[in-house]
Short mmCIF file of C-alpha atoms and ligand atoms in Angstrom, two decimals:
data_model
loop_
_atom_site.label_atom_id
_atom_site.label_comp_id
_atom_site.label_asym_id
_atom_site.label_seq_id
_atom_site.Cartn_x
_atom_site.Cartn_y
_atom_site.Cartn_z
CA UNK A 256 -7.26 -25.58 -14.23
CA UNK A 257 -6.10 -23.43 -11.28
CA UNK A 258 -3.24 -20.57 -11.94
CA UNK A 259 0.54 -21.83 -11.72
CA UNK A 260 3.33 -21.57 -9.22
CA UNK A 261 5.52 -18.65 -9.39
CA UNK A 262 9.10 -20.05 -10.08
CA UNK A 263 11.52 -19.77 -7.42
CA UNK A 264 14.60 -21.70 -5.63
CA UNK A 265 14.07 -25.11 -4.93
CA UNK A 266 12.81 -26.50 -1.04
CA UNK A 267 15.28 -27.80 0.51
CA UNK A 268 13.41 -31.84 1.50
CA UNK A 269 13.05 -31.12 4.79
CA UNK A 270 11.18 -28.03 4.53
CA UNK A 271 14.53 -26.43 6.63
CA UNK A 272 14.07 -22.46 7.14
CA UNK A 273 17.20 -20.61 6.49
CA UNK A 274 18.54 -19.07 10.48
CA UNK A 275 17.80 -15.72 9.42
CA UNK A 276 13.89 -16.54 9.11
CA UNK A 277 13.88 -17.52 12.83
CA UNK A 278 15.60 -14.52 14.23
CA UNK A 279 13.62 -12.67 16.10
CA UNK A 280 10.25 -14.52 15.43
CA UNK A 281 8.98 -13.95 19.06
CA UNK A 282 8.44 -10.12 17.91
CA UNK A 283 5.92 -10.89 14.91
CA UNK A 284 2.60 -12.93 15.71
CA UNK A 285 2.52 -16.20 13.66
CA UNK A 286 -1.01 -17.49 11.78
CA UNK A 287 -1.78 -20.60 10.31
CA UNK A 288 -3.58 -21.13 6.76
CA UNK A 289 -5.36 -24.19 6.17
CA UNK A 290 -6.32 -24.92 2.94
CA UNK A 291 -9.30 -27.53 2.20
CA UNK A 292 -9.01 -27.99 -1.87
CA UNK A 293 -12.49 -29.93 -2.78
CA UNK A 294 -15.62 -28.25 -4.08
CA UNK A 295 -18.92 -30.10 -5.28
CA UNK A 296 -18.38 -28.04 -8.72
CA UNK A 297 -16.63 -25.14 -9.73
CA UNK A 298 -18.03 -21.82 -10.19
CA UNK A 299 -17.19 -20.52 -13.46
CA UNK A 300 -14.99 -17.34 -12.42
CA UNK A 301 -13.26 -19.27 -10.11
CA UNK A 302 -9.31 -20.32 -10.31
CA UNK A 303 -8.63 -21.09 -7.01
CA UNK A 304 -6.56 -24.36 -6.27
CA UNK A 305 -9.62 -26.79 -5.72
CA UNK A 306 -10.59 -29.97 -7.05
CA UNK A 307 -13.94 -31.22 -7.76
CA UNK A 308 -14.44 -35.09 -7.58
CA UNK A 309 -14.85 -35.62 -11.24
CA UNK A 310 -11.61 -34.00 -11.66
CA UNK A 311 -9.26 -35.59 -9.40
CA UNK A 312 -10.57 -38.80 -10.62
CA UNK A 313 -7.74 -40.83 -11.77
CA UNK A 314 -5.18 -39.33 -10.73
CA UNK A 315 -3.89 -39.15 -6.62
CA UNK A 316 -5.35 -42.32 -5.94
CA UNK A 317 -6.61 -42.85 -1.97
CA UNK A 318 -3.88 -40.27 -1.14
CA UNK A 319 -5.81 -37.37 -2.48
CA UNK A 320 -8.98 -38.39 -1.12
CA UNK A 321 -11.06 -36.29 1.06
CA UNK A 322 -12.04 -38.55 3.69
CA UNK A 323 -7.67 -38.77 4.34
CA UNK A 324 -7.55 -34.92 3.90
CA UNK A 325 -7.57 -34.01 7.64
CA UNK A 326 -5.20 -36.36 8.69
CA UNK A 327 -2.63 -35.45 5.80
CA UNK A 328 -2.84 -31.66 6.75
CA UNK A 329 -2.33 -32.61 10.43
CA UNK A 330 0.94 -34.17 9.29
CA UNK A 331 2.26 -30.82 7.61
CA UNK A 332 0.98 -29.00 10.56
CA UNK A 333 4.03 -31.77 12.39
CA UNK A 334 6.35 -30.53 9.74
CA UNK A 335 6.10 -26.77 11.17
CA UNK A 336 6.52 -27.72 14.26
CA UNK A 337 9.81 -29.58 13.23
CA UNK A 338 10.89 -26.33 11.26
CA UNK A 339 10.10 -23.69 13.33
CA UNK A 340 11.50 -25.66 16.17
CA UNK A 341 11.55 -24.66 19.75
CA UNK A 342 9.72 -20.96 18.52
CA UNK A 343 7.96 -20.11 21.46
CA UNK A 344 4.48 -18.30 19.74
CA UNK A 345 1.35 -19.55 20.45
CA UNK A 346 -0.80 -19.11 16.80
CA UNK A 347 -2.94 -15.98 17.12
CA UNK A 348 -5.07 -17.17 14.28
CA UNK A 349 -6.12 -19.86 12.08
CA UNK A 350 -7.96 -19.90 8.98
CA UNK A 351 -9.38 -22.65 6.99
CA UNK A 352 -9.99 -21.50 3.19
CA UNK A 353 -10.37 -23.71 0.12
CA UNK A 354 -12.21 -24.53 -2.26
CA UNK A 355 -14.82 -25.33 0.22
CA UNK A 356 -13.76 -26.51 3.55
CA UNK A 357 -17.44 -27.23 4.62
CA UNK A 358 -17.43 -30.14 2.58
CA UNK A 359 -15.23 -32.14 4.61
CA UNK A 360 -17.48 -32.95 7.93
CA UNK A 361 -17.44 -30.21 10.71
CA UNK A 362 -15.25 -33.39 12.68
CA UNK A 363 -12.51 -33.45 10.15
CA UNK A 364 -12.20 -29.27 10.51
CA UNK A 365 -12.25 -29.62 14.64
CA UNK A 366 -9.12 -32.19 13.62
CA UNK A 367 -7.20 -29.80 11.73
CA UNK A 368 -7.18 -26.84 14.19
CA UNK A 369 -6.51 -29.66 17.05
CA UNK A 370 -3.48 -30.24 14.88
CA UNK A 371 -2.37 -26.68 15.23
CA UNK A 372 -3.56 -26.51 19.18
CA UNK A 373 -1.51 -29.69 20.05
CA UNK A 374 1.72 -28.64 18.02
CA UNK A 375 1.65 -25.10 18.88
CA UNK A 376 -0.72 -24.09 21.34
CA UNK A 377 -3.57 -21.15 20.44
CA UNK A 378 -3.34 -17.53 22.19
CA UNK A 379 -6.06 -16.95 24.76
CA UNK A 380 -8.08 -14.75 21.85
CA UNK A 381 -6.82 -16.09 19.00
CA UNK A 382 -9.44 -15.88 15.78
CA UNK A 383 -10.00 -19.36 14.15
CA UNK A 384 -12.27 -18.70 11.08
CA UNK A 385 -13.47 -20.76 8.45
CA UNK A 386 -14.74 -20.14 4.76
CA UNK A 387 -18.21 -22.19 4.35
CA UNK A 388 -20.39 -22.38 1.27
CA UNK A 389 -24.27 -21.67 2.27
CA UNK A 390 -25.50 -24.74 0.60
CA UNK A 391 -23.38 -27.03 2.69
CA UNK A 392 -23.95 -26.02 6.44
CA UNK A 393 -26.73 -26.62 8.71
CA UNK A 394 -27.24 -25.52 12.60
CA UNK A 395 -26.22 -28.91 13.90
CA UNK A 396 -23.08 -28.46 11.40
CA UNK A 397 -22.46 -24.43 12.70
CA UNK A 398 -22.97 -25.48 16.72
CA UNK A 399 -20.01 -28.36 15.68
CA UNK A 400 -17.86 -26.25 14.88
CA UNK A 401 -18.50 -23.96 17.60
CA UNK A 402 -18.05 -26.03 20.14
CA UNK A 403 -14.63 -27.32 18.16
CA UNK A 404 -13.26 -24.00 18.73
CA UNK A 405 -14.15 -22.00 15.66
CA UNK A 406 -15.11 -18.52 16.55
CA UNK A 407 -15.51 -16.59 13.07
CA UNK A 408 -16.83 -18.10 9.75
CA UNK A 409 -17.04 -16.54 6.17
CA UNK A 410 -19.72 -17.14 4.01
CA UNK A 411 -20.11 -16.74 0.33
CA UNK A 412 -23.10 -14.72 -0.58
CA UNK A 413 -21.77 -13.17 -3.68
CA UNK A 414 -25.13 -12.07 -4.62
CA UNK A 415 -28.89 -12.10 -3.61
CA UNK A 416 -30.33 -12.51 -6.81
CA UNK A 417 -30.99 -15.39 -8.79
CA UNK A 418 -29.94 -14.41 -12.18
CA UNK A 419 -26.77 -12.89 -11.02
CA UNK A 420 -26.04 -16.77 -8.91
CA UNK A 421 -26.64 -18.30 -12.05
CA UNK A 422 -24.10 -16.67 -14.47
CA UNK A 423 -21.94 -17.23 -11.45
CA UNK A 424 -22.84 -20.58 -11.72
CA UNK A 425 -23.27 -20.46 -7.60
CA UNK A 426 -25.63 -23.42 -6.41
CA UNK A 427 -27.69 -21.81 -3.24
CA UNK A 428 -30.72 -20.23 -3.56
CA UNK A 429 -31.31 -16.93 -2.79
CA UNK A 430 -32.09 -16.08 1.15
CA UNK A 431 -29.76 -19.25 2.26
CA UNK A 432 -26.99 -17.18 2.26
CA UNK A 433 -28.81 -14.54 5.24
CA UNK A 434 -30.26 -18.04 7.12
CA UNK A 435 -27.09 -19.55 7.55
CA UNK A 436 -25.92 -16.20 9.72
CA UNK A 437 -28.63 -16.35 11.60
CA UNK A 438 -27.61 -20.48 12.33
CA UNK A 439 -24.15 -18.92 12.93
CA UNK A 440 -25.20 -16.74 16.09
CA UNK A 441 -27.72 -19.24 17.05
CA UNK A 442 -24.52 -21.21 17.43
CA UNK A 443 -22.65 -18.60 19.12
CA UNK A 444 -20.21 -17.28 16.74
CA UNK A 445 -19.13 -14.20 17.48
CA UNK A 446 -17.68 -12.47 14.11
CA UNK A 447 -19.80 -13.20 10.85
CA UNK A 448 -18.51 -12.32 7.48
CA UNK A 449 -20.48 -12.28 4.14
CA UNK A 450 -18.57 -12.62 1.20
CA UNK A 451 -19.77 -10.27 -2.21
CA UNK A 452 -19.02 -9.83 -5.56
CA UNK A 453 -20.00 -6.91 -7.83
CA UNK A 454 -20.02 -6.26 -11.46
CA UNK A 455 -21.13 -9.72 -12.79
CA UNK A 456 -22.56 -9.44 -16.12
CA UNK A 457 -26.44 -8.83 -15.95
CA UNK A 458 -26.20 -7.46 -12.87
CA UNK A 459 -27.68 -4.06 -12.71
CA UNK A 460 -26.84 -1.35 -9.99
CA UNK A 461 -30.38 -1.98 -8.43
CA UNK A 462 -29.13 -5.80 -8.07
CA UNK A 463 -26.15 -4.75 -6.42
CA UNK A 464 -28.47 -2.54 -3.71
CA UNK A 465 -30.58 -5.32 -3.19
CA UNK A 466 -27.21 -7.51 -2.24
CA UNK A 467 -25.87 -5.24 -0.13
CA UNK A 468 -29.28 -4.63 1.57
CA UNK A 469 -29.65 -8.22 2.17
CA UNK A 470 -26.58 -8.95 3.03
CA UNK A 471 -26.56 -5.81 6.02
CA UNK A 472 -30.18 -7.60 6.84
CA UNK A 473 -28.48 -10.43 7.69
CA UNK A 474 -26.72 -9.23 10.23
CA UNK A 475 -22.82 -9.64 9.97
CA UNK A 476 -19.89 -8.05 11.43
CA UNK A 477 -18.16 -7.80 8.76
CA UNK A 478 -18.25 -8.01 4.51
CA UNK A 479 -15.82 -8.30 2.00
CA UNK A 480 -16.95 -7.01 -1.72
CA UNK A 481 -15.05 -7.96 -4.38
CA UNK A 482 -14.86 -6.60 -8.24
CA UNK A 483 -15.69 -9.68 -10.38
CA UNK A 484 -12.10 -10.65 -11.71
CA UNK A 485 -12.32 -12.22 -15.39
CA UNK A 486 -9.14 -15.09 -14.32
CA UNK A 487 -7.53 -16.46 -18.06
CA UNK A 488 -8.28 -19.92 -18.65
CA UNK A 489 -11.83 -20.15 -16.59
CA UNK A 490 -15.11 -21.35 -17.97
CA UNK A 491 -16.41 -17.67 -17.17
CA UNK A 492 -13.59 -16.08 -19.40
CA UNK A 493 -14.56 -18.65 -22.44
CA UNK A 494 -17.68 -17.67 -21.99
CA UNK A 495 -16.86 -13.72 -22.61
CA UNK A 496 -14.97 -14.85 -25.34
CA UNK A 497 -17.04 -17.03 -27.18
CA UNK A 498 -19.71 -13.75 -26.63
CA UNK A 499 -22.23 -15.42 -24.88
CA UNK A 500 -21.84 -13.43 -21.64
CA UNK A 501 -20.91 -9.49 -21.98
CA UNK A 502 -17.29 -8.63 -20.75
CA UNK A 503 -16.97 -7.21 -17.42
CA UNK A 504 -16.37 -3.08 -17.08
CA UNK A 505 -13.91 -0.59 -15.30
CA UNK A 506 -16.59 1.85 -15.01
CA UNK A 507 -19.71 -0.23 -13.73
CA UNK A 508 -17.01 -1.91 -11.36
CA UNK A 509 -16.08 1.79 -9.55
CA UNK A 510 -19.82 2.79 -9.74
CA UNK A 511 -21.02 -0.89 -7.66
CA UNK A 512 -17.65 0.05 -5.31
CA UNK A 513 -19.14 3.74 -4.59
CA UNK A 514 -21.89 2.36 -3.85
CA UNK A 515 -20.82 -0.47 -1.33
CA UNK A 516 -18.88 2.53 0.09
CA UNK A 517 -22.56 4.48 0.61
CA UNK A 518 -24.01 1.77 1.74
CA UNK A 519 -22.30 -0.18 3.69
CA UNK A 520 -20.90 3.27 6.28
CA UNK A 521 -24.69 4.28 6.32
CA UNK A 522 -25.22 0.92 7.97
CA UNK A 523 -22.09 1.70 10.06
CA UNK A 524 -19.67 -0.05 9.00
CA UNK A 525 -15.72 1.18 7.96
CA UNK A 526 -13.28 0.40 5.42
CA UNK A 527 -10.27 -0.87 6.76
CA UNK A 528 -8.95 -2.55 3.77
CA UNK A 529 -9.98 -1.39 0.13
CA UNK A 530 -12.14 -4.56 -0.54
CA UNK A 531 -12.90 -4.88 3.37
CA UNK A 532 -15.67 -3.56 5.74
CA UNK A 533 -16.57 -4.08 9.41
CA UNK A 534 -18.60 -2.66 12.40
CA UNK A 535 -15.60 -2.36 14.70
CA UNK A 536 -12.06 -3.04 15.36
CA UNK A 537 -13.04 -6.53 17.09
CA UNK A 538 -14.73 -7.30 13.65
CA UNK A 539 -11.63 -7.16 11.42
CA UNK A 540 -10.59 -9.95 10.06
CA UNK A 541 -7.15 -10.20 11.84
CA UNK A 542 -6.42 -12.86 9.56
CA UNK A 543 -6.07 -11.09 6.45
CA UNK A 544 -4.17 -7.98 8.37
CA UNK A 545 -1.79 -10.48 9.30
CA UNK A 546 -0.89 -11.29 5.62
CA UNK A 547 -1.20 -7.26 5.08
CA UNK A 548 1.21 -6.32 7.63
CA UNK A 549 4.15 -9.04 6.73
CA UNK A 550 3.59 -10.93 9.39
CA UNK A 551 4.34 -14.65 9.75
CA UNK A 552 2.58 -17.38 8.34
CA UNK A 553 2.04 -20.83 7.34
CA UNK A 554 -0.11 -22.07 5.06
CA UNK A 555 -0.51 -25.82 5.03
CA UNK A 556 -2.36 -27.55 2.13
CA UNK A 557 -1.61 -28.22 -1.80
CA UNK A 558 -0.64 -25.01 -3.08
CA UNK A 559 -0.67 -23.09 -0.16
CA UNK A 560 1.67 -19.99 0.21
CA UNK A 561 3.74 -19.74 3.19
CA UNK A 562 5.90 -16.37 5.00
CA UNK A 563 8.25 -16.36 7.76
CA UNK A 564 10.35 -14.09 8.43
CA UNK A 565 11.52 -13.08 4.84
CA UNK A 566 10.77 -16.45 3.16
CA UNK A 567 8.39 -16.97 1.07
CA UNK A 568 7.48 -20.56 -0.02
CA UNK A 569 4.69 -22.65 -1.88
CA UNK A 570 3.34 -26.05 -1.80
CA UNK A 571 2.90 -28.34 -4.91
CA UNK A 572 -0.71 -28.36 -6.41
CA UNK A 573 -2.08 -31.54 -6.55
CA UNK A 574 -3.78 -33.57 -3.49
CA UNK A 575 -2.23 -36.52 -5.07
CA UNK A 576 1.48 -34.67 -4.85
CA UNK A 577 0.81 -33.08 -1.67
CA UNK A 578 -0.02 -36.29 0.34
CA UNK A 579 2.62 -38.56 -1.58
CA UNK A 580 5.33 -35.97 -0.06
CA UNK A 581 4.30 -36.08 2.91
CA UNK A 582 3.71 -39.68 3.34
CA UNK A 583 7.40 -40.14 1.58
CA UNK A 584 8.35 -37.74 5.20
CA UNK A 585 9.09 -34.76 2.48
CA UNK A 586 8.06 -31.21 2.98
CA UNK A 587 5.46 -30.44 0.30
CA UNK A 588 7.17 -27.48 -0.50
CA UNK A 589 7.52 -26.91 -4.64
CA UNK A 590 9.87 -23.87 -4.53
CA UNK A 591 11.28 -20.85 -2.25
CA UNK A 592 11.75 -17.35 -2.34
CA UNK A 593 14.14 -15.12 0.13
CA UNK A 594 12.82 -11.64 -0.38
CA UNK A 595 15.42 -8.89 -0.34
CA UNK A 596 15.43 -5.76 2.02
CA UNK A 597 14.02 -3.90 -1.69
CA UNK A 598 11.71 -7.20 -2.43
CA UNK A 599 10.03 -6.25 1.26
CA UNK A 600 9.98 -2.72 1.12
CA UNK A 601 7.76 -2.72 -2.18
CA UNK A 602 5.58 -5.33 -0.69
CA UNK A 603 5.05 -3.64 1.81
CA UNK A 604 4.16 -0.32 0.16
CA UNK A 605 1.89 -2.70 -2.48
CA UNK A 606 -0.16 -4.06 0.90
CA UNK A 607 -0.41 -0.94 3.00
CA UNK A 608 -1.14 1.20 0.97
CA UNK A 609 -4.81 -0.89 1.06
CA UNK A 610 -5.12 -0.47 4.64
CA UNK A 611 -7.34 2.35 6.02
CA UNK A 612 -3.62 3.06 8.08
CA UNK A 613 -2.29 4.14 4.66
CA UNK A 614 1.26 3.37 4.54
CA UNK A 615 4.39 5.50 5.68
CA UNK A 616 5.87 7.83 3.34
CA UNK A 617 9.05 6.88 4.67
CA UNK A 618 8.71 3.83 2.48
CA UNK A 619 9.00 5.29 -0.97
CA UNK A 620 11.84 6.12 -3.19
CA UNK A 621 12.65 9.23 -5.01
CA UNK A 622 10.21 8.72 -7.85
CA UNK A 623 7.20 7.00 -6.01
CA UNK A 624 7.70 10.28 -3.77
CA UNK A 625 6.98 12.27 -6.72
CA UNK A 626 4.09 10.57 -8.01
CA UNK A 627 2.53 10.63 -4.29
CA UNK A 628 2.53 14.31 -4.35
CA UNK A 629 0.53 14.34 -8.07
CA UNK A 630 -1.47 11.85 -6.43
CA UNK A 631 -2.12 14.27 -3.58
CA UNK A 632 -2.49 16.98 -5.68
CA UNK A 633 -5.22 14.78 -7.88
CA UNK A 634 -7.35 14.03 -4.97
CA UNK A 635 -6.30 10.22 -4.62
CA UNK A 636 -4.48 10.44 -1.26
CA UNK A 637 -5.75 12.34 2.36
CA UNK A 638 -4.39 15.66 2.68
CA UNK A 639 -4.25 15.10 6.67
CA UNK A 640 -2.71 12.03 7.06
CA UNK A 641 -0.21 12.97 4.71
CA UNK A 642 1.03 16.08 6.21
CA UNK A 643 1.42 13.31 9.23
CA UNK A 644 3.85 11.11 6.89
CA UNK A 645 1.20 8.67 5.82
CA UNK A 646 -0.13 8.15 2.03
CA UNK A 647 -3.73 6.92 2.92
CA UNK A 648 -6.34 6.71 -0.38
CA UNK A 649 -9.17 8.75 -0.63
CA UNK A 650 -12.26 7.50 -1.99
CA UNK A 651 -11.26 8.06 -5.14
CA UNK A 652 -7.72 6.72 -4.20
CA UNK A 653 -9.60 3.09 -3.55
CA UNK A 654 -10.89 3.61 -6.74
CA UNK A 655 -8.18 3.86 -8.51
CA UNK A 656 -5.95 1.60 -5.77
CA UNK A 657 -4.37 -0.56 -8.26
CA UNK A 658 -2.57 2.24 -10.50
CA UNK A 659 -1.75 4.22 -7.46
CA UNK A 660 -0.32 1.76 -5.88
CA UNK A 661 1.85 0.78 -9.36
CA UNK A 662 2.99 4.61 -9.05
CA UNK A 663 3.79 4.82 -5.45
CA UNK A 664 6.20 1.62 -5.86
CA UNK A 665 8.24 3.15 -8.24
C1 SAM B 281 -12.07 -18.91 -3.10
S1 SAM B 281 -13.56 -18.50 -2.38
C2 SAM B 281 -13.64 -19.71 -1.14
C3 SAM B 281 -14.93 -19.66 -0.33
C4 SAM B 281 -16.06 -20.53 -0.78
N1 SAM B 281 -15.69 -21.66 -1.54
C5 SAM B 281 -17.05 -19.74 -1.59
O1 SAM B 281 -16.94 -19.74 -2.81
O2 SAM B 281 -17.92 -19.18 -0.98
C6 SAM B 281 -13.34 -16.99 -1.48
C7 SAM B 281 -14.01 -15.80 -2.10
O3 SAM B 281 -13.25 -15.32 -3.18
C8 SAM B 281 -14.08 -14.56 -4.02
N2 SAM B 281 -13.70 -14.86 -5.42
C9 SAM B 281 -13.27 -16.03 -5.93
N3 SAM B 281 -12.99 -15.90 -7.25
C10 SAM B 281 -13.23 -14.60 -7.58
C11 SAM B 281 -13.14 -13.83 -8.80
N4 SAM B 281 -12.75 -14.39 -9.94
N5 SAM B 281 -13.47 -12.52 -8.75
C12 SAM B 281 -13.86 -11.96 -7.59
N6 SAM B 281 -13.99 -12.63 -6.42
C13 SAM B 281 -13.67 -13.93 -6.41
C14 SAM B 281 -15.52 -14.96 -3.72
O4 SAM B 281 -16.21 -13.87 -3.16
C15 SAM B 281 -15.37 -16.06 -2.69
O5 SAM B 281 -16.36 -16.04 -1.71
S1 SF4 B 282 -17.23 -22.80 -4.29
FE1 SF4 B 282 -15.68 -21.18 -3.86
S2 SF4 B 282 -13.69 -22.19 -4.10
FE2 SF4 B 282 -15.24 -23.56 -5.01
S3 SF4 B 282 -15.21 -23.08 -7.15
FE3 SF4 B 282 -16.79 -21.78 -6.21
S4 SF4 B 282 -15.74 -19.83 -5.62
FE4 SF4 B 282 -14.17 -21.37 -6.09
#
């Protein structure tokens, strides 16, 4: 089963924002997360919150059904409007993320984000991107969405070759991945993102290549590449375990980043977040840099995370749960957390310090001062940048991002 819920205050029933939350919201752009949780079957590495049908058999009744899905969502996107009240924002972007929001028809997606347009209203460019599975699009399905108001969509490649699919337990065939963003600019999308992963067992550093050359074939704007996380408690990590698969390793996993790195600016494109590439500023996902730079958001959907303005809040899990709250006229919120000045400080240092920006040295304390001159000293931060106030990772740095980043915070 998916990961749990941190623990946390409880939400108040009405899903009311403390004043402070509100103050001064017309300064930070506000994004909305929309979270489809159904899949056809889950990939064994995977502990995101989704449900397959099989599993939410029995339990959530009609309420957690699919074909209801849109129209619950659309009732949570009512509840923000009620919360944030007369906030003035139009939503600079929207993203719909699951699980696998492409199984729901293209009709029920062009509902949700008319949810957010009728409540809120969308800025004149806003980005409104959604994650899609390569096995369950077509053109006609792509030119929908299109037309719905979708202008960037994510797909998840993860790998080119067939053995490497298979212990990921991914159901498309190799080359679908590649067709589907040629469908996408045949339907006029305008940003195009390929989703990776590296360091799957069996893969080999040839493999990887061959991904990354396909993928770049393809033609996107922008990929993500992501180190093959082993989660606790998913059919992937029994499989380690029980010794049927080999365990995943450090090493191999900073010799496939290098070379994604290689790669990936030889075919022009820049890292602007350590697990993030694009071809130009317009590609960015501005999305994710929303999350990255503290902005506001609201994530609607079981389990879904939620920040404004210093709050932090999550919905319950279950489809069942999530719809029975709502339809009671509850929030769905399960618990609530109001960050302190320190909570947001080492956030923001843990986020930033990602970004190809770097993040101010102005941020750190005493010790995490210390430790980013040993880092500078070591190679893992840019002497330039830092003589300019700014702790920005080298290539190494990104290597090595997670411990850095546990030493800078300090
Ligand atoms: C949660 S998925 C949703 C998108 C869509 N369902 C899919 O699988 O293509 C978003 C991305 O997270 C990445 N991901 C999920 N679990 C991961 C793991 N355990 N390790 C590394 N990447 C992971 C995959 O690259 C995936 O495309
Ligand atoms: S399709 Fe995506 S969300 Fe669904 S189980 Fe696989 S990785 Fe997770």
């Amino acid at each position: 089963m998916p990961s749990a819920l941190p623990d946390g205050e409880p939400m108040p029933e009405d899903g009311a924002l403390p004043p402070h939350a509100l103050a001064g919201a017309g300064d930070r752009p506000l994004g909305f997360y929309l979270h489809v949780p159904y899949c056809a079957t889950r990939c064994g590495y995977c502990d995101f919150n989704t449900y397959t049908a099989t599993e939410l058999r029995g339990s959530g009744g009609v309420l957690a059904s699919r074909e209801n899905y849109a129209d619950t969502l659309a009732d949570e996107v009512r509840l923000a409007r009620k919360v944030l009240g007369d906030d003035p924002r139009p939503v600079r972007t929207v993203f719909v993320g699951g699980g696998t929001p492409t199984l729901l028809p293209a009709a029920h997606l062009v509902r949700m984000l008319a949810a957010v347009r009728d409540e809120f209203g969308l800025a004149p460019d806003a980005e409104v991107t959604t994650e899609a599975n390569p096995e369950s699009v077509d053109a006609a399905y792509l030119a929908e969405l299109r037309e719905g108001g979708f202008n960037r969509i994510s797909f998840g490649m993860q790998s080119a070759k067939r053995h490497v699919l298979q212990v990921l337990d991914r159901t498309h065939t190799p080359g679908r991945p590649e067709a589907c963003v040629a469908e996408a600019r045949g339907a006029g999308f305008d940003h195009v993102n390929l989703d990776l992963i590296y360091g799957t067992p069996g893969e080999s550093d040839d493999d990887w290549r061959d991904s990354l050359d396909a993928a770049l074939g393809a033609g996107p704007d922008h990929v993500s590449a992501y180190a093959l996380i082993v989660e606790e408690g998913t059919q992937l990590a029994r499989r380690i375990r029980r010794g049927e698969v080999p365990m995943t390793d450090d090493d191999v996993h900073a010799d496939r980043y290098l070379i994604a790195d290689e790669v990936l600016a030889g075919a022009g494109f820049h890292w602007y977040e350590v697990s993030n590439w694009a071809t130009s500023e317009a590609g960015r996902c501005l999305h994710n840099e929303l999350y990255w730079r503290g902005a506001d958001w609201w994530g609607a959907g079981p389990g879904a995370h939620s920040h404004v303005g210093g709050v932090r809040w999550w919905n319950v899990k279950h489809p069942g749960a999530y719809a029975a709250a709502l339809a009671a006229g509850r929030s769905p919120g399960a618990g609530r957390e109001l960050l302190s000045a320190e909570d947001r400080r080492v956030e923001r240092i843990l986020l930033e310090l990602r970004l190809a920006e770097g993040a101010p040295l102005e941020l750190l304390a005493e010790q995490g001062l210390a430790a980013s001159r040993r880092a500078l000293a070591d190679g893992l931060l840019e002497a330039g940048p830092y003589r300019e106030g700014r702790a920005v990772l080298t290539l190494r740095g990104r290597l090595l991002a997670d411990a850095v980043v546990r030493d800078l915070v300090d």
